[in-house]
């Protein structure tokens, strides 16, 4: 069965810490992997990854994909309280007509 | 401003009373989807549409209908809502099925 697994499911850190969020997947005909941040309501887009080994970076956030080992990581350096959110991983597969979201990682950053 | 607009934001209804949640996007996207989000289950796709008059089932389509008569609109219809359809619903649109999706602000539906 196609699936996406995220770990940890919940994480509490202090401001200034660096965190690594994990997303592993088992799907057929992988097309892309996306990371979203969900604060109060609507998820907002962070990164889209399609190729292995190419790091995507935006400020303190970065992400990379390993298509051989079937996982992606999302790194956040120098965390701030505003980074507190649920981080969602989603994988598109089967020529883009199927996708699945992981359960999310709830990150809490304490002052 | 590029956006996806859902209405209503909150809705409490009774079992069996038909309802429609509207979704509209102003980005001229071909692809639109509906999701429901439940605690512990994450986001699950209900239906998606690849263009006008082209719709298909997602992972949890039972009890829902959709239509795509215009490119910008993709309403979600619950013909006979039941309590197990109490959930947070999101509409999303994207230029490419495998790419970035823009989400609406969500509709919190409670069926009693």
mmCIF file of C-alpha atoms in Angstrom:
data_model
loop_
_atom_site.group_PDB
_atom_site.id
_atom_site.type_symbol
_atom_site.label_atom_id
_atom_site.label_comp_id
_atom_site.label_asym_id
_atom_site.label_seq_id
_atom_site.Cartn_x
_atom_site.Cartn_y
_atom_site.Cartn_z
ATOM 1 C CA UNK A 1 0.000 0.000 0.000
ATOM 2 C CA UNK A 2 1.334 3.416 -0.935
ATOM 3 C CA UNK A 3 2.165 5.516 2.081
ATOM 4 C CA UNK A 4 4.021 8.463 3.523
ATOM 5 C CA UNK A 5 5.464 8.402 7.028
ATOM 6 C CA UNK A 6 6.714 11.403 8.968
ATOM 7 C CA UNK A 7 8.824 11.477 12.073
ATOM 8 C CA UNK A 8 8.790 12.577 14.712
ATOM 9 C CA UNK A 9 5.064 13.197 15.035
ATOM 10 C CA UNK A 10 5.679 15.833 17.656
ATOM 11 C CA UNK A 11 8.715 17.841 18.686
ATOM 12 C CA UNK A 12 9.328 20.508 21.320
ATOM 13 C CA UNK A 13 12.461 22.647 21.135
ATOM 14 C CA UNK A 14 13.721 25.988 22.382
ATOM 15 C CA UNK A 15 14.393 29.037 20.294
ATOM 16 C CA UNK A 16 17.743 28.843 18.572
ATOM 17 C CA UNK A 17 17.753 25.054 18.279
ATOM 18 C CA UNK A 18 18.135 23.304 14.914
ATOM 19 C CA UNK A 19 15.566 20.672 13.986
ATOM 20 C CA UNK A 20 15.381 17.974 11.332
ATOM 21 C CA UNK A 21 12.028 16.629 10.226
ATOM 22 C CA UNK A 22 11.817 13.388 8.310
ATOM 23 C CA UNK A 23 9.534 12.125 5.579
ATOM 24 C CA UNK A 24 9.824 8.650 4.087
ATOM 25 C CA UNK A 25 7.626 7.231 1.373
ATOM 26 C CA UNK A 26 6.711 4.069 -0.438
ATOM 27 C CA UNK A 27 4.894 4.803 -3.685
ATOM 28 C CA UNK A 28 4.959 3.646 -7.269
ATOM 29 C CA UNK A 29 6.029 6.015 -10.025
ATOM 30 C CA UNK A 30 7.190 8.834 -7.774
ATOM 31 C CA UNK A 31 6.742 12.287 -9.284
ATOM 32 C CA UNK A 32 7.425 14.879 -6.618
ATOM 33 C CA UNK A 33 7.559 15.521 -2.890
ATOM 34 C CA UNK A 34 6.272 18.707 -1.345
ATOM 35 C CA UNK A 35 6.609 20.256 2.099
ATOM 36 C CA UNK A 36 3.917 22.482 3.566
ATOM 37 C CA UNK A 37 3.637 24.468 6.788
ATOM 38 C CA UNK A 38 0.260 24.534 8.521
ATOM 39 C CA UNK A 39 -0.202 27.058 11.272
ATOM 40 C CA UNK A 40 -3.786 27.999 12.094
ATOM 41 C CA UNK A 41 -5.659 26.759 9.064
ATOM 42 C CA UNK A 42 -4.534 26.496 5.451
ATOM 43 C CA UNK A 43 -1.272 24.737 4.586
ATOM 44 C CA UNK A 44 1.230 26.992 2.881
ATOM 45 C CA UNK A 45 3.802 25.769 0.405
ATOM 46 C CA UNK A 46 7.462 25.514 1.383
ATOM 47 C CA UNK A 47 9.355 23.337 -1.100
ATOM 48 C CA UNK A 48 8.879 21.025 -4.035
ATOM 49 C CA UNK A 49 11.519 18.346 -4.645
ATOM 50 C CA UNK A 50 11.839 16.165 -7.688
ATOM 51 C CA UNK A 51 15.536 15.340 -7.968
ATOM 52 C CA UNK A 52 17.831 13.618 -5.527
ATOM 53 C CA UNK A 53 20.635 15.484 -3.819
ATOM 54 C CA UNK A 54 19.635 19.005 -4.796
ATOM 55 C CA UNK A 55 19.056 21.120 -1.723
ATOM 56 C CA UNK A 56 16.248 23.637 -1.754
ATOM 57 C CA UNK A 57 16.786 26.558 0.590
ATOM 58 C CA UNK A 58 14.695 29.438 1.819
ATOM 59 C CA UNK A 59 16.109 31.489 4.659
ATOM 60 C CA UNK A 60 16.553 29.230 7.667
ATOM 61 C CA UNK A 61 14.685 26.345 6.033
ATOM 62 C CA UNK A 62 16.200 23.804 3.707
ATOM 63 C CA UNK A 63 15.168 20.460 2.293
ATOM 64 C CA UNK A 64 16.682 17.633 0.325
ATOM 65 C CA UNK A 65 15.406 14.472 -1.318
ATOM 66 C CA UNK A 66 16.991 11.023 -1.540
ATOM 67 C CA UNK A 67 15.137 9.035 -4.209
ATOM 68 C CA UNK A 68 17.306 5.976 -3.689
ATOM 69 C CA UNK A 69 16.501 5.682 0.005
ATOM 70 C CA UNK A 70 12.999 7.146 -0.488
ATOM 71 C CA UNK A 71 13.074 9.951 2.022
ATOM 72 C CA UNK A 72 13.315 13.675 2.435
ATOM 73 C CA UNK A 73 14.380 15.889 5.315
ATOM 74 C CA UNK A 74 13.357 19.390 6.232
ATOM 75 C CA UNK A 75 15.881 21.342 8.299
ATOM 76 C CA UNK A 76 15.135 24.470 10.259
ATOM 77 C CA UNK A 77 18.096 26.269 11.797
ATOM 78 C CA UNK A 78 17.983 28.864 14.572
ATOM 79 C CA UNK A 79 14.333 28.117 15.250
ATOM 80 C CA UNK A 80 11.958 30.903 16.277
ATOM 81 C CA UNK A 81 8.579 30.778 17.999
ATOM 82 C CA UNK A 82 7.027 31.641 14.636
ATOM 83 C CA UNK A 83 8.211 28.304 13.308
ATOM 84 C CA UNK A 84 5.709 26.559 15.573
ATOM 85 C CA UNK A 85 3.354 24.725 13.223
ATOM 86 C CA UNK A 86 2.498 21.361 11.743
ATOM 87 C CA UNK A 87 4.818 20.468 8.883
ATOM 88 C CA UNK A 88 3.239 18.297 6.215
ATOM 89 C CA UNK A 89 4.924 16.155 3.605
ATOM 90 C CA UNK A 90 3.009 15.177 0.451
ATOM 91 C CA UNK A 91 4.048 12.865 -2.361
ATOM 92 C CA UNK A 92 2.671 12.872 -5.912
ATOM 93 C CA UNK A 93 2.920 9.604 -7.794
ATOM 94 C CA UNK A 94 1.443 7.662 -10.705
ATOM 95 C CA UNK A 95 1.966 10.439 -13.221
ATOM 96 C CA UNK A 96 0.572 13.078 -10.908
ATOM 97 C CA UNK A 97 -2.891 11.656 -10.624
ATOM 98 C CA UNK A 98 -2.408 10.257 -7.154
ATOM 99 C CA UNK A 99 -0.909 11.737 -4.086
ATOM 100 C CA UNK A 100 -0.798 11.174 -0.360
ATOM 101 C CA UNK A 101 -0.087 13.418 2.615
ATOM 102 C CA UNK A 102 1.835 12.256 5.645
ATOM 103 C CA UNK A 103 0.339 12.742 9.115
ATOM 104 C CA UNK A 104 2.503 15.773 9.805
ATOM 105 C CA UNK A 105 5.061 16.725 12.434
ATOM 106 C CA UNK A 106 3.861 19.153 15.094
ATOM 107 C CA UNK A 107 6.746 21.466 16.006
ATOM 108 C CA UNK A 108 6.541 23.638 19.094
ATOM 109 C CA UNK A 109 9.276 26.216 19.629
ATOM 110 C CA UNK A 110 9.451 27.573 23.154
ATOM 111 C CA UNK A 111 10.907 31.015 23.924
ATOM 112 C CA UNK B 1 -4.088 38.853 -4.975
ATOM 113 C CA UNK B 2 -3.877 35.172 -5.861
ATOM 114 C CA UNK B 3 -6.240 33.241 -3.664
ATOM 115 C CA UNK B 4 -8.581 30.338 -3.157
ATOM 116 C CA UNK B 5 -11.825 31.326 -1.462
ATOM 117 C CA UNK B 6 -14.051 28.893 0.384
ATOM 118 C CA UNK B 7 -17.443 29.554 1.853
ATOM 119 C CA UNK B 8 -18.726 29.173 4.441
ATOM 120 C CA UNK B 9 -15.838 29.089 6.930
ATOM 121 C CA UNK B 10 -17.951 27.445 9.590
ATOM 122 C CA UNK B 11 -21.116 25.401 9.212
ATOM 123 C CA UNK B 12 -23.243 23.422 11.629
ATOM 124 C CA UNK B 13 -25.975 21.357 10.047
ATOM 125 C CA UNK B 14 -28.251 18.428 10.784
ATOM 126 C CA UNK B 15 -28.031 14.923 9.424
ATOM 127 C CA UNK B 16 -29.571 14.570 5.986
ATOM 128 C CA UNK B 17 -29.821 18.240 5.064
ATOM 129 C CA UNK B 18 -28.100 18.833 1.735
ATOM 130 C CA UNK B 19 -25.329 21.389 1.727
ATOM 131 C CA UNK B 20 -22.800 22.891 -0.650
ATOM 132 C CA UNK B 21 -19.398 24.318 0.161
ATOM 133 C CA UNK B 22 -18.208 26.683 -2.533
ATOM 134 C CA UNK B 23 -14.649 27.092 -3.749
ATOM 135 C CA UNK B 24 -13.348 29.668 -6.169
ATOM 136 C CA UNK B 25 -9.824 30.443 -7.412
ATOM 137 C CA UNK B 26 -8.562 33.450 -9.352
ATOM 138 C CA UNK B 27 -5.313 32.009 -10.689
ATOM 139 C CA UNK B 28 -6.702 30.346 -13.806
ATOM 140 C CA UNK B 29 -5.509 26.981 -12.493
ATOM 141 C CA UNK B 30 -6.697 23.873 -14.267
ATOM 142 C CA UNK B 31 -6.322 21.575 -11.276
ATOM 143 C CA UNK B 32 -8.544 21.766 -8.219
ATOM 144 C CA UNK B 33 -9.047 19.395 -5.307
ATOM 145 C CA UNK B 34 -11.028 18.893 -2.148
ATOM 146 C CA UNK B 35 -9.545 17.452 1.045
ATOM 147 C CA UNK B 36 -10.733 16.656 4.486
ATOM 148 C CA UNK B 37 -8.493 16.826 7.519
ATOM 149 C CA UNK B 38 -9.152 14.774 10.615
ATOM 150 C CA UNK B 39 -7.030 14.396 13.758
ATOM 151 C CA UNK B 40 -4.545 11.568 13.411
ATOM 152 C CA UNK B 41 -5.455 10.961 9.761
ATOM 153 C CA UNK B 42 -3.955 14.009 8.123
ATOM 154 C CA UNK B 43 -5.187 15.444 4.835
ATOM 155 C CA UNK B 44 -7.080 13.040 2.597
ATOM 156 C CA UNK B 45 -8.198 13.809 -0.924
ATOM 157 C CA UNK B 46 -11.931 13.572 -1.612
ATOM 158 C CA UNK B 47 -12.172 14.547 -5.295
ATOM 159 C CA UNK B 48 -10.030 16.305 -7.809
ATOM 160 C CA UNK B 49 -10.556 17.949 -11.165
ATOM 161 C CA UNK B 50 -8.088 18.320 -13.999
ATOM 162 C CA UNK B 51 -10.221 20.719 -16.003
ATOM 163 C CA UNK B 52 -13.768 21.838 -16.713
ATOM 164 C CA UNK B 53 -16.125 18.848 -16.727
ATOM 165 C CA UNK B 54 -13.257 16.500 -15.754
ATOM 166 C CA UNK B 55 -13.431 15.163 -12.209
ATOM 167 C CA UNK B 56 -12.252 12.020 -10.493
ATOM 168 C CA UNK B 57 -12.394 10.346 -7.107
ATOM 169 C CA UNK B 58 -9.682 10.698 -4.541
ATOM 170 C CA UNK B 59 -9.163 8.445 -1.546
ATOM 171 C CA UNK B 60 -12.386 9.166 0.366
ATOM 172 C CA UNK B 61 -15.148 10.118 -2.119
ATOM 173 C CA UNK B 62 -18.075 8.318 -0.472
ATOM 174 C CA UNK B 63 -20.892 10.685 0.485
ATOM 175 C CA UNK B 64 -19.588 13.596 -1.604
ATOM 176 C CA UNK B 65 -20.205 15.015 -5.055
ATOM 177 C CA UNK B 66 -18.417 17.705 -7.004
ATOM 178 C CA UNK B 67 -18.906 19.601 -10.224
ATOM 179 C CA UNK B 68 -16.641 21.697 -12.419
ATOM 180 C CA UNK B 69 -18.775 23.718 -14.793
ATOM 181 C CA UNK B 70 -16.413 26.685 -14.804
ATOM 182 C CA UNK B 71 -12.650 26.744 -14.472
ATOM 183 C CA UNK B 72 -12.637 28.951 -11.384
ATOM 184 C CA UNK B 73 -15.292 27.129 -9.328
ATOM 185 C CA UNK B 74 -15.282 23.684 -7.758
ATOM 186 C CA UNK B 75 -18.138 23.220 -5.281
ATOM 187 C CA UNK B 76 -18.329 20.288 -2.870
ATOM 188 C CA UNK B 77 -21.807 18.856 -2.370
ATOM 189 C CA UNK B 78 -22.978 16.704 0.509
ATOM 190 C CA UNK B 79 -26.345 15.321 -0.565
ATOM 191 C CA UNK B 80 -27.176 13.734 2.785
ATOM 192 C CA UNK B 81 -24.583 14.688 5.405
ATOM 193 C CA UNK B 82 -23.871 12.320 8.256
ATOM 194 C CA UNK B 83 -22.003 12.882 11.533
ATOM 195 C CA UNK B 84 -18.930 11.041 10.213
ATOM 196 C CA UNK B 85 -18.519 13.862 7.709
ATOM 197 C CA UNK B 86 -17.798 16.285 10.531
ATOM 198 C CA UNK B 87 -14.355 17.527 9.590
ATOM 199 C CA UNK B 88 -12.192 20.402 8.404
ATOM 200 C CA UNK B 89 -12.417 20.744 4.631
ATOM 201 C CA UNK B 90 -9.916 22.377 2.316
ATOM 202 C CA UNK B 91 -10.159 23.293 -1.314
ATOM 203 C CA UNK B 92 -6.931 23.693 -3.274
ATOM 204 C CA UNK B 93 -5.863 24.628 -6.769
ATOM 205 C CA UNK B 94 -2.632 24.215 -8.664
ATOM 206 C CA UNK B 95 -1.121 24.934 -12.038
ATOM 207 C CA UNK B 96 0.378 21.468 -12.160
ATOM 208 C CA UNK B 97 -0.980 18.349 -10.418
ATOM 209 C CA UNK B 98 2.433 17.471 -9.036
ATOM 210 C CA UNK B 99 3.351 20.976 -7.973
ATOM 211 C CA UNK B 100 2.551 23.615 -5.434
ATOM 212 C CA UNK B 101 -1.065 23.730 -4.332
ATOM 213 C CA UNK B 102 -2.756 26.864 -3.030
ATOM 214 C CA UNK B 103 -5.213 26.117 -0.244
ATOM 215 C CA UNK B 104 -8.339 27.900 0.810
ATOM 216 C CA UNK B 105 -8.802 28.900 4.445
ATOM 217 C CA UNK B 106 -10.829 25.836 5.276
ATOM 218 C CA UNK B 107 -14.436 25.079 6.188
ATOM 219 C CA UNK B 108 -15.160 23.637 9.591
ATOM 220 C CA UNK B 109 -18.232 21.442 9.159
ATOM 221 C CA UNK B 110 -20.154 19.902 12.032
ATOM 222 C CA UNK B 111 -23.004 17.493 11.313
ATOM 223 C CA UNK B 112 -25.255 16.753 14.282
#
